[in-house]
């Protein structure tokens, strides 16, 4: 490990072995001994010199909405805001991965998956996966688990519960689509081995087994006693933090698990977690959250905590008034796409869909609304960073590319030809845009102003989270706020446009498309699957099932004393708290800044 010892007027970089210094014993359970001067280390994933890891303190996060949960099998994957860091999965992304190779701004585990509760795994044949459960892992020392050792039977129990395939479970979870694998059987063959057998080949099987969205390992004794883990006091896990308090509408608190088995992947001699406590404060109002950040009441706000900074004005204000705050751009997908219900008139006419796109000035939006910070390059369901799969914009057919040029006159001509002339009031037709309350209303208003210019009158209907999701799932919309250019598993990204997927925000029911998605899922090689995924992505683009709006970054903001954060989202599906268990606080700096 590289240490830098800072004097009062200069810095000298030294390469030291910590155990030789006696300042910090490798692998020690106790906190590192205090030093007269600050000690610094080089982060091996970024090359940055940062204050050396230290234990203690509380990380406080400002969150805009209150999470559901904590039982993902009952409430779905987004319930796991309570669970991450408490319960664990079989796999996790490798925190030690260099950030220039992977920035952790995807929303699923990448190819650098390592074992969490799985020590190792193997695939003896195309349909069989053998997982070796990590030995020496203990449940939290809370009733009814009382610190007993994790077993393969615990893993078997949880997957049986999700799939309805045993251990007393006969029906799968309502959210089984989040682990939709063709299992034949899931069997613990001894205390440390689980064998997953498939009915048919599935190239994404190991990813789902290790890090399925709802594949947390919950406490069997709790579920046998209560039927589920929906009551937060019942949640017991194996992870680095323990859920210790929840005040509805106010806060959630986790305390350090003093007996956690895991170590920091960057600095393997250090047992996790670094902080004594992790806390979320529910602060619905953006202005109040920002005020709490400015005064040091909270340490962090970020996208996966329902509190992303998403407007240029907010970012520029922080940069001007609070330059000591550390602002991290987060780029995951386009949250500015608009889904069009292609089953409804007039949107079943591709000319109308093209006209709506042509009426939008993408360059003007980027310049005026995003300060030039948005990536406006048109993309489909799948992000263009999957360069080995997607066809890049410059290689699209010319007649497709030109639809993304700002051309209101051409848009009006298309609407005239489609049979939607302007009426006496100048309106061609009226429609509604379903908008989520947590997205900037000003962006929706900007879009409707463009459409108004070509005679399309769009009313914005702002919906709360739950009601908006319900209307989306029921297809109760004409146009709707949607996503595009997704950085998820490619087959998941294109599979969103197949019925009855809840995320099918264009209400697509295309026989060729659905059949090709199924064929891609059944592919026997990645090359074959990627070829079909690329075709599906391009097909959706050329059908103009959605309106492209660019990829604008959202922003995470951290106090300067929060060390180790580089814009990472998650260490796998919904594994956000696992990031915070790997961060630490520069206590001296925090004190120097009066907090």
Coordinates of C-alpha atoms in Angstrom, one line a residue:
X1 CA 0.0 0.0 0.0
X2 CA 1.3 3.5 -0.9
X3 CA 1.2 6.0 1.9
X4 CA 1.8 9.7 1.8
X5 CA 2.7 11.5 5.0
X6 CA 1.8 15.2 4.8
X7 CA 3.9 17.8 6.7
X8 CA 2.9 21.4 7.1
X9 CA 4.4 22.6 3.9
X10 CA 5.2 19.7 1.7
X11 CA 4.2 16.1 0.9
X12 CA 6.6 13.2 0.4
X13 CA 5.3 9.9 -1.1
X14 CA 6.6 6.8 0.7
X15 CA 6.0 3.1 0.0
X16 CA 5.7 1.4 3.4
X17 CA 4.5 -1.8 4.8
X18 CA 2.0 -0.9 7.4
X19 CA 2.7 -3.8 9.6
X20 CA 6.3 -2.8 9.8
X21 CA 5.4 0.7 11.0
X22 CA 3.4 -0.6 13.9
X23 CA 0.9 2.2 13.2
X24 CA -1.8 0.0 11.7
X25 CA -1.7 -3.8 12.1
X26 CA -2.8 -5.7 9.0
X27 CA -6.0 -7.6 9.6
X28 CA -6.5 -6.2 13.0
X29 CA -10.0 -6.0 14.4
X30 CA -9.3 -2.8 16.3
X31 CA -9.4 0.6 14.8
X32 CA -6.1 1.9 13.3
X33 CA -4.0 3.7 15.8
X34 CA -4.0 7.5 15.6
X35 CA -1.0 9.1 14.1
X36 CA 0.5 12.5 14.8
X37 CA 0.2 13.5 11.1
X38 CA -2.5 12.5 8.7
X39 CA -1.7 9.4 6.6
X40 CA -2.6 9.0 3.0
X41 CA -2.9 6.0 0.7
X42 CA -3.2 5.6 -3.1
X43 CA -6.5 4.3 -4.1
X44 CA -5.5 1.3 -6.4
X45 CA -8.6 1.7 -8.5
X46 CA -8.2 5.4 -9.4
X47 CA -4.6 6.3 -8.6
X48 CA -5.9 9.2 -6.4
X49 CA -4.1 9.9 -3.1
X50 CA -6.7 10.0 -0.3
X51 CA -6.7 10.0 3.5
X52 CA -6.0 6.5 4.8
X53 CA -9.0 4.4 5.9
X54 CA -10.1 5.0 9.4
X55 CA -12.9 3.6 11.5
X56 CA -15.8 5.3 13.2
X57 CA -18.5 7.9 12.7
X58 CA -21.8 8.0 10.9
X59 CA -22.6 8.5 7.2
X60 CA -25.9 10.3 6.8
X61 CA -27.7 10.2 3.5
X62 CA -30.5 12.6 2.4
X63 CA -33.2 10.7 0.5
X64 CA -36.2 12.1 -1.2
X65 CA -38.6 9.2 -0.9
X66 CA -39.2 6.5 1.6
X67 CA -38.4 2.9 0.5
X68 CA -40.7 -0.1 0.5
X69 CA -39.7 -3.2 2.2
X70 CA -37.7 -4.9 3.4
X71 CA -38.9 -8.1 1.8
X72 CA -38.1 -8.1 -1.9
X73 CA -39.8 -11.4 -2.5
X74 CA -43.1 -9.8 -1.3
X75 CA -42.6 -6.2 -2.4
X76 CA -40.2 -6.4 -5.4
X77 CA -36.6 -5.4 -6.0
X78 CA -37.0 -1.8 -5.1
X79 CA -37.9 -2.8 -1.5
X80 CA -34.3 -3.6 -0.9
X81 CA -33.2 -0.1 0.1
X82 CA -33.6 -1.5 3.6
X83 CA -31.8 -4.8 2.8
X84 CA -28.6 -3.9 1.0
X85 CA -25.7 -4.3 3.4
X86 CA -27.9 -6.2 5.9
X87 CA -28.7 -9.3 3.9
X88 CA -26.3 -10.5 1.2
X89 CA -26.4 -12.3 -2.1
X90 CA -24.2 -15.0 -3.5
X91 CA -22.3 -12.6 -5.6
X92 CA -21.2 -8.9 -5.6
X93 CA -19.2 -6.7 -8.0
X94 CA -15.5 -6.5 -7.3
X95 CA -14.9 -3.1 -5.6
X96 CA -11.2 -3.4 -6.5
X97 CA -11.9 -3.1 -10.2
X98 CA -10.0 -0.2 -11.8
X99 CA -12.5 2.6 -12.5
X100 CA -11.2 3.1 -16.0
X101 CA -12.2 -0.4 -16.8
X102 CA -15.6 -0.3 -15.0
X103 CA -17.1 2.8 -13.4
X104 CA -19.9 1.0 -11.5
X105 CA -22.5 3.2 -13.1
X106 CA -24.3 0.2 -14.6
X107 CA -27.4 -1.0 -12.8
X108 CA -26.4 -4.7 -12.6
X109 CA -23.4 -6.8 -11.7
X110 CA -20.8 -6.6 -14.4
X111 CA -18.4 -9.3 -15.6
X112 CA -16.2 -8.7 -12.6
X113 CA -18.5 -10.5 -10.2
X114 CA -16.8 -12.1 -7.2
X115 CA -18.2 -14.3 -4.5
X116 CA -20.1 -12.8 -1.5
X117 CA -21.9 -15.6 0.2
X118 CA -20.6 -17.9 -2.6
X119 CA -17.0 -18.8 -2.0
X120 CA -16.8 -20.2 -5.6
X121 CA -18.9 -21.8 -8.3
X122 CA -18.4 -24.1 -11.3
X123 CA -20.4 -25.3 -14.3
X124 CA -19.8 -29.0 -14.8
X125 CA -22.2 -29.1 -17.8
X126 CA -24.3 -26.6 -19.7
X127 CA -27.3 -27.0 -17.4
X128 CA -25.7 -27.3 -14.0
X129 CA -24.2 -24.7 -11.7
X130 CA -22.5 -25.8 -8.5
X131 CA -22.2 -23.1 -5.8
X132 CA -19.9 -23.5 -2.8
X133 CA -21.2 -21.5 0.1
X134 CA -18.7 -19.5 2.0
X135 CA -17.6 -21.1 5.3
X136 CA -17.4 -19.1 8.6
X137 CA -20.2 -16.7 7.7
X138 CA -22.5 -16.1 10.6
X139 CA -25.9 -14.5 10.9
X140 CA -26.2 -11.4 13.0
X141 CA -26.4 -12.1 16.7
X142 CA -30.1 -11.3 16.8
X143 CA -33.0 -13.6 17.6
X144 CA -34.0 -16.0 16.2
X145 CA -30.7 -16.5 14.2
X146 CA -28.5 -15.7 17.2
X147 CA -25.2 -15.8 15.2
X148 CA -25.5 -19.3 13.9
X149 CA -23.4 -20.2 10.8
X150 CA -24.8 -19.8 7.3
X151 CA -25.4 -23.1 5.5
X152 CA -26.2 -24.2 2.0
X153 CA -29.7 -25.2 3.3
X154 CA -30.3 -21.4 4.0
X155 CA -29.5 -20.7 0.3
X156 CA -31.7 -23.5 -0.9
X157 CA -34.6 -22.3 1.3
X158 CA -34.4 -18.8 -0.2
X159 CA -34.3 -19.9 -3.8
X160 CA -37.2 -22.3 -3.2
X161 CA -39.1 -19.4 -1.7
X162 CA -38.5 -17.3 -4.8
X163 CA -39.3 -20.0 -7.3
X164 CA -42.0 -22.0 -5.4
X165 CA -39.9 -25.2 -5.9
X166 CA -39.6 -26.7 -2.4
X167 CA -39.0 -26.1 1.3
X168 CA -42.8 -25.8 1.7
X169 CA -43.2 -23.2 -1.1
X170 CA -45.4 -24.2 -4.0
X171 CA -46.0 -20.8 -5.7
X172 CA -43.3 -18.5 -7.0
X173 CA -42.9 -14.9 -5.9
X174 CA -45.1 -12.4 -7.6
X175 CA -41.8 -10.9 -8.7
X176 CA -40.3 -14.1 -10.1
X177 CA -39.7 -12.2 -13.4
X178 CA -36.8 -10.6 -11.7
X179 CA -35.2 -14.1 -11.5
X180 CA -36.8 -15.7 -14.5
X181 CA -34.6 -18.7 -15.0
X182 CA -35.7 -22.1 -16.2
X183 CA -34.8 -24.0 -13.1
X184 CA -35.3 -27.8 -13.0
X185 CA -34.2 -28.1 -9.4
X186 CA -32.3 -26.3 -6.6
X187 CA -30.7 -28.6 -4.1
X188 CA -28.4 -28.3 -1.1
X189 CA -26.3 -31.5 -1.4
X190 CA -24.5 -30.9 1.9
X191 CA -24.0 -28.0 4.3
X192 CA -21.7 -26.1 1.9
X193 CA -22.9 -26.9 -1.6
X194 CA -26.0 -25.9 -3.6
X195 CA -26.6 -27.4 -7.1
X196 CA -28.8 -25.3 -9.5
X197 CA -30.0 -27.4 -12.5
X198 CA -31.7 -25.8 -15.5
X199 CA -34.3 -27.2 -17.8
X200 CA -32.7 -25.5 -20.8
X201 CA -29.6 -23.5 -21.6
X202 CA -29.6 -19.9 -20.4
X203 CA -26.5 -17.8 -21.0
X204 CA -27.5 -15.4 -18.2
X205 CA -28.1 -18.0 -15.6
X206 CA -25.0 -17.5 -13.4
X207 CA -25.7 -13.7 -13.3
X208 CA -29.2 -14.4 -12.0
X209 CA -28.1 -17.0 -9.5
X210 CA -25.4 -14.8 -8.1
X211 CA -27.1 -11.4 -8.2
X212 CA -30.8 -11.7 -9.2
X213 CA -32.7 -8.6 -8.3
X214 CA -34.6 -10.3 -5.5
X215 CA -32.0 -13.1 -4.7
X216 CA -31.2 -11.9 -1.2
X217 CA -30.5 -14.6 1.4
X218 CA -33.1 -14.0 4.1
X219 CA -33.3 -15.6 7.6
X220 CA -35.2 -18.9 7.3
X221 CA -36.2 -19.0 10.9
X222 CA -37.8 -15.6 10.7
X223 CA -39.8 -16.6 7.6
X224 CA -40.9 -19.8 9.2
X225 CA -42.1 -17.9 12.2
X226 CA -43.7 -14.8 10.6
X227 CA -44.3 -15.9 7.0
X228 CA -42.2 -13.1 5.6
X229 CA -39.7 -10.4 6.5
X230 CA -42.0 -7.4 5.9
X231 CA -41.6 -6.1 9.4
X232 CA -38.3 -4.3 9.6
X233 CA -37.5 -5.5 13.2
X234 CA -37.5 -9.1 11.9
X235 CA -34.7 -8.5 9.3
X236 CA -31.6 -10.4 10.2
X237 CA -28.8 -10.9 7.8
X238 CA -25.1 -11.8 7.3
X239 CA -23.9 -8.4 6.1
X240 CA -21.7 -5.6 7.4
X241 CA -24.6 -3.6 8.9
X242 CA -27.7 -4.3 10.9
X243 CA -31.0 -2.5 10.6
X244 CA -31.6 -1.1 14.1
X245 CA -34.2 1.7 13.7
X246 CA -36.9 2.9 11.4
X247 CA -39.0 6.0 12.2
X248 CA -41.7 6.1 9.5
X249 CA -41.4 9.3 7.5
X250 CA -38.3 10.3 9.2
X251 CA -35.2 8.0 9.1
X252 CA -33.7 4.6 8.8
X253 CA -30.6 3.6 10.8
X254 CA -28.1 0.8 10.5
X255 CA -25.4 -0.1 12.9
X256 CA -22.1 -1.8 12.3
X257 CA -22.0 -5.6 12.5
X258 CA -18.9 -6.1 14.7
X259 CA -18.6 -9.7 13.6
X260 CA -18.7 -9.2 9.9
X261 CA -16.7 -11.7 7.8
X262 CA -15.7 -9.5 4.9
X263 CA -12.8 -7.2 4.1
X264 CA -12.2 -4.2 1.8
X265 CA -11.4 -5.5 -1.6
X266 CA -9.1 -2.4 -2.2
X267 CA -7.3 -2.8 1.1
X268 CA -7.7 -6.5 2.0
X269 CA -6.2 -6.1 5.5
X270 CA -9.1 -4.0 6.6
X271 CA -12.3 -5.6 7.9
X272 CA -15.6 -3.9 6.9
X273 CA -17.4 -1.7 7.5
X274 CA -15.5 1.4 8.3
X275 CA -18.3 3.5 9.8
X276 CA -20.1 2.7 13.0
X277 CA -23.5 3.8 11.6
X278 CA -25.3 4.5 8.3
X279 CA -28.4 6.6 8.4
X280 CA -31.0 7.8 5.8
X281 CA -33.0 10.9 6.5
X282 CA -36.2 11.3 4.5
X283 CA -36.2 14.9 3.2
X284 CA -38.8 15.1 0.4
X285 CA -38.2 18.8 -0.6
X286 CA -35.2 19.3 -2.8
X287 CA -34.5 22.8 -1.3
X288 CA -34.5 21.3 2.2
X289 CA -32.1 18.5 1.2
X290 CA -29.7 21.0 -0.4
X291 CA -29.8 23.2 2.7
X292 CA -29.1 20.1 4.9
X293 CA -26.1 19.3 2.7
X294 CA -24.8 22.9 2.8
X295 CA -24.9 22.9 6.6
X296 CA -23.3 19.5 7.0
X297 CA -26.4 17.8 8.4
X298 CA -26.1 15.2 5.7
X299 CA -23.0 13.8 4.1
X300 CA -24.4 12.6 0.7
X301 CA -27.2 12.8 -1.8
X302 CA -27.3 10.6 -4.9
X303 CA -29.3 9.0 -7.6
X304 CA -30.0 5.6 -6.0
X305 CA -31.2 7.3 -2.8
X306 CA -34.1 9.1 -4.5
X307 CA -32.3 12.4 -4.2
X308 CA -30.3 13.0 -7.4
X309 CA -29.6 16.6 -8.4
X310 CA -31.0 16.6 -11.9
X311 CA -31.2 20.2 -13.0
X312 CA -28.4 22.4 -14.3
X313 CA -29.5 25.3 -12.1
X314 CA -29.0 23.2 -8.9
X315 CA -25.6 22.0 -10.0
X316 CA -24.4 25.5 -10.9
X317 CA -25.7 26.9 -7.7
X318 CA -23.8 24.4 -5.7
X319 CA -20.6 24.9 -7.7
X320 CA -20.8 28.6 -7.1
X321 CA -21.9 28.7 -3.4
X322 CA -20.3 25.6 -2.0
X323 CA -17.2 24.8 -4.0
X324 CA -15.9 22.5 -1.2
X325 CA -18.6 20.0 -2.0
X326 CA -17.6 17.1 -4.3
X327 CA -20.0 16.7 -7.2
X328 CA -20.0 13.5 -9.2
X329 CA -21.8 13.2 -12.6
X330 CA -23.7 9.9 -12.8
X331 CA -24.5 8.6 -16.3
X332 CA -26.5 5.4 -16.5
X333 CA -29.3 5.8 -19.1
X334 CA -31.6 8.3 -20.7
X335 CA -34.3 9.3 -18.3
X336 CA -35.6 11.8 -20.9
X337 CA -37.2 9.4 -23.3
X338 CA -40.9 9.4 -23.9
X339 CA -42.8 6.2 -24.4
X340 CA -45.6 6.3 -26.9
X341 CA -48.6 3.9 -26.7
X342 CA -48.4 2.5 -30.2
X343 CA -51.7 0.6 -29.7
X344 CA -53.6 3.9 -29.6
X345 CA -54.5 6.3 -32.4
X346 CA -52.9 8.5 -33.6
X347 CA -49.7 6.9 -32.2
X348 CA -50.2 3.7 -34.2
X349 CA -49.1 5.7 -37.2
X350 CA -45.3 5.8 -37.5
X351 CA -45.6 9.2 -39.4
X352 CA -47.1 10.7 -36.2
X353 CA -44.3 9.2 -34.1
X354 CA -41.6 10.6 -36.4
X355 CA -43.2 14.0 -36.4
X356 CA -43.1 14.2 -32.6
X357 CA -39.4 13.4 -32.7
X358 CA -38.7 15.9 -35.5
X359 CA -40.4 18.7 -33.6
X360 CA -37.9 18.6 -30.8
X361 CA -34.6 20.6 -31.0
X362 CA -32.1 18.3 -29.3
X363 CA -29.2 20.7 -29.7
X364 CA -31.2 23.6 -28.2
X365 CA -32.3 21.4 -25.2
X366 CA -28.7 20.4 -24.5
X367 CA -27.5 24.0 -24.7
X368 CA -30.3 25.7 -22.8
X369 CA -31.5 23.1 -20.4
X370 CA -28.4 21.0 -19.7
X371 CA -25.6 23.5 -20.3
X372 CA -24.1 21.3 -22.9
X373 CA -23.6 18.4 -20.4
X374 CA -25.9 15.9 -22.0
X375 CA -25.1 13.2 -24.5
X376 CA -27.7 13.8 -27.3
X377 CA -26.4 11.1 -29.7
X378 CA -29.6 9.2 -30.6
X379 CA -29.7 5.6 -29.2
X380 CA -32.2 2.8 -28.8
X381 CA -33.2 0.6 -25.9
X382 CA -29.5 -0.4 -25.4
X383 CA -26.7 2.1 -24.6
X384 CA -24.2 2.7 -27.4
X385 CA -21.4 1.8 -25.0
X386 CA -22.2 -1.8 -26.0
X387 CA -20.2 -1.2 -29.1
X388 CA -19.9 -4.9 -30.0
X389 CA -23.7 -5.2 -30.1
X390 CA -25.4 -2.0 -31.3
X391 CA -25.2 -0.2 -34.6
X392 CA -23.8 3.3 -33.9
X393 CA -25.8 6.4 -35.0
X394 CA -23.4 7.3 -37.8
X395 CA -24.1 4.0 -39.4
X396 CA -27.9 4.2 -39.3
X397 CA -29.8 4.6 -42.5
X398 CA -29.9 8.2 -43.7
X399 CA -33.7 8.3 -43.6
X400 CA -33.7 7.3 -40.0
X401 CA -30.9 9.7 -38.9
X402 CA -32.7 12.7 -40.4
X403 CA -35.7 12.2 -38.1
X404 CA -33.6 13.3 -35.2
X405 CA -32.8 16.7 -36.9
X406 CA -34.9 19.6 -35.8
X407 CA -37.4 20.0 -38.6
X408 CA -40.8 21.5 -37.5
X409 CA -41.9 22.1 -41.0
X410 CA -41.2 18.5 -42.0
X411 CA -43.0 17.4 -38.9
X412 CA -46.1 19.4 -39.9
X413 CA -46.0 18.0 -43.4
X414 CA -45.9 14.4 -42.0
X415 CA -48.9 15.2 -39.8
X416 CA -50.8 16.7 -42.7
X417 CA -50.1 13.6 -44.8
X418 CA -51.2 11.4 -41.9
X419 CA -54.6 13.0 -41.8
X420 CA -54.1 15.3 -38.9
X421 CA -54.5 18.9 -40.2
X422 CA -54.7 21.9 -38.0
X423 CA -58.2 22.8 -36.9
X424 CA -59.7 26.3 -36.6
X425 CA -58.0 26.7 -33.3
X426 CA -54.7 25.6 -34.7
X427 CA -54.7 22.2 -32.9
X428 CA -54.2 19.0 -34.8
X429 CA -55.0 16.7 -31.9
X430 CA -54.8 16.6 -28.1
X431 CA -53.1 14.1 -25.9
X432 CA -51.7 13.5 -22.4
X433 CA -48.2 12.9 -21.1
X434 CA -48.0 10.9 -17.9
X435 CA -45.1 12.4 -15.9
X436 CA -43.6 11.2 -12.6
X437 CA -43.5 13.6 -9.7
X438 CA -39.7 13.0 -9.1
X439 CA -38.7 14.1 -12.6
X440 CA -38.2 17.8 -13.5
X441 CA -41.5 19.2 -14.6
X442 CA -39.7 21.9 -16.5
X443 CA -38.4 19.3 -18.9
X444 CA -41.9 18.0 -19.7
X445 CA -43.1 21.6 -20.1
X446 CA -40.3 22.2 -22.6
X447 CA -41.3 19.2 -24.7
X448 CA -44.9 20.2 -24.7
X449 CA -43.9 23.7 -25.9
X450 CA -42.2 22.2 -28.9
X451 CA -45.2 20.0 -29.8
X452 CA -47.5 23.0 -29.4
X453 CA -45.6 24.7 -32.2
X454 CA -46.6 21.9 -34.6
X455 CA -50.3 21.9 -33.4
X456 CA -50.1 19.0 -30.9
X457 CA -51.7 20.0 -27.6
X458 CA -50.2 17.9 -24.8
X459 CA -51.5 18.1 -21.2
X460 CA -49.1 16.9 -18.5
X461 CA -50.5 14.7 -15.8
X462 CA -48.1 14.4 -12.9
X463 CA -48.4 11.2 -10.9
X464 CA -47.0 10.1 -7.6
X465 CA -44.6 7.1 -7.8
X466 CA -47.1 4.3 -6.9
X467 CA -50.0 5.6 -9.0
X468 CA -47.7 6.3 -11.9
X469 CA -46.3 2.8 -11.9
X470 CA -49.8 1.3 -11.6
X471 CA -50.9 3.3 -14.7
X472 CA -47.8 2.3 -16.5
X473 CA -48.4 -1.4 -15.8
X474 CA -52.0 -1.1 -16.7
X475 CA -51.1 0.7 -20.0
X476 CA -53.3 3.6 -18.8
X477 CA -51.4 6.3 -20.7
X478 CA -51.0 7.8 -24.1
X479 CA -47.4 9.1 -23.7
X480 CA -45.3 8.5 -20.6
X481 CA -41.9 9.4 -19.1
X482 CA -39.6 6.5 -20.0
X483 CA -36.0 5.3 -20.2
X484 CA -33.7 4.4 -23.1
X485 CA -30.0 3.7 -23.8
X486 CA -30.0 1.3 -20.9
X487 CA -26.7 -0.1 -19.5
X488 CA -28.3 -3.3 -18.1
X489 CA -27.9 -6.8 -19.3
X490 CA -28.5 -6.4 -23.1
X491 CA -31.2 -9.1 -23.3
X492 CA -33.0 -7.4 -20.4
X493 CA -32.8 -4.0 -22.2
X494 CA -34.4 -5.2 -25.4
X495 CA -36.8 -7.6 -23.6
X496 CA -38.6 -4.6 -22.0
X497 CA -40.6 -4.1 -25.3
X498 CA -42.4 -7.4 -25.0
X499 CA -45.8 -8.0 -23.4
X500 CA -46.6 -8.3 -20.5
X501 CA -43.5 -6.5 -19.3
X502 CA -44.3 -3.6 -16.9
X503 CA -41.6 -1.6 -18.5
X504 CA -43.0 -1.9 -22.0
X505 CA -43.7 1.9 -22.0
X506 CA -44.6 1.9 -25.7
X507 CA -47.1 -0.9 -25.3
X508 CA -45.5 -2.8 -28.1
X509 CA -47.1 -6.1 -29.2
X510 CA -45.0 -7.1 -32.2
X511 CA -44.9 -10.8 -33.0
X512 CA -41.5 -10.8 -34.8
X513 CA -40.0 -8.8 -32.0
X514 CA -41.3 -11.0 -29.2
X515 CA -40.3 -14.2 -31.0
X516 CA -36.8 -12.8 -31.6
X517 CA -36.4 -11.9 -27.9
X518 CA -37.3 -15.4 -27.0
X519 CA -34.8 -16.8 -29.5
X520 CA -32.1 -14.5 -28.1
X521 CA -32.8 -15.8 -24.6
X522 CA -32.5 -19.3 -25.9
X523 CA -29.2 -18.7 -27.8
X524 CA -26.4 -21.1 -27.2
X525 CA -23.6 -18.7 -27.7
X526 CA -23.0 -15.0 -26.7
X527 CA -22.1 -14.2 -30.3
X528 CA -25.5 -15.5 -31.5
X529 CA -27.3 -13.7 -28.7
X530 CA -25.5 -10.4 -29.3
X531 CA -26.3 -10.5 -33.0
X532 CA -30.1 -10.9 -32.3
X533 CA -30.0 -8.3 -29.6
X534 CA -28.4 -5.8 -32.0
X535 CA -31.1 -6.5 -34.6
X536 CA -33.8 -6.0 -32.0
X537 CA -32.3 -2.8 -30.8
X538 CA -32.2 -1.4 -34.4
X539 CA -35.7 -2.6 -35.1
X540 CA -37.1 -0.6 -32.2
X541 CA -35.1 2.4 -33.3
X542 CA -36.5 2.3 -36.8
X543 CA -40.1 1.8 -35.6
X544 CA -39.7 5.0 -33.5
X545 CA -41.5 3.5 -30.5
X546 CA -40.2 6.3 -28.3
X547 CA -39.0 9.9 -28.4
X548 CA -35.3 10.3 -27.8
X549 CA -34.3 13.0 -25.3
X550 CA -30.6 12.5 -24.7
X551 CA -28.6 11.2 -21.7
X552 CA -28.3 14.0 -19.1
X553 CA -26.2 13.2 -16.1
X554 CA -27.7 13.3 -12.7
X555 CA -25.3 14.2 -9.9
X556 CA -24.3 12.7 -6.6
X557 CA -22.9 15.2 -4.1
X558 CA -20.6 14.3 -1.2
X559 CA -19.0 16.2 1.7
X560 CA -15.2 16.5 1.3
X561 CA -14.8 14.4 4.4
X562 CA -16.5 11.4 2.8
X563 CA -13.6 9.4 1.4
X564 CA -13.5 6.6 -1.2
X565 CA -16.5 7.6 -3.3
X566 CA -15.9 8.0 -7.0
X567 CA -19.5 8.1 -8.4
X568 CA -20.3 4.4 -7.9
X569 CA -23.9 3.4 -8.0
X570 CA -24.2 -0.1 -6.7
X571 CA -22.2 -3.3 -6.3
X572 CA -24.9 -5.3 -8.1
X573 CA -28.7 -5.2 -8.3
X574 CA -29.9 -2.8 -5.6
X575 CA -26.6 -3.3 -3.6
X576 CA -26.2 0.4 -2.9
X577 CA -25.6 0.3 0.8
X578 CA -22.7 -2.0 0.1
X579 CA -20.9 1.0 -1.4
X580 CA -21.2 3.0 1.8
X581 CA -19.9 0.2 3.9
X582 CA -16.6 0.6 2.0
X583 CA -16.4 4.4 2.5
X584 CA -14.9 6.2 5.5
X585 CA -14.9 9.7 7.1
X586 CA -11.9 12.0 7.4
X587 CA -12.7 12.9 11.0
X588 CA -10.0 15.6 11.3
X589 CA -11.3 17.4 8.2
X590 CA -14.9 17.2 9.3
X591 CA -13.9 18.7 12.7
X592 CA -11.8 21.4 11.0
X593 CA -14.8 22.4 8.9
X594 CA -16.9 22.8 12.1
X595 CA -19.0 19.6 11.9

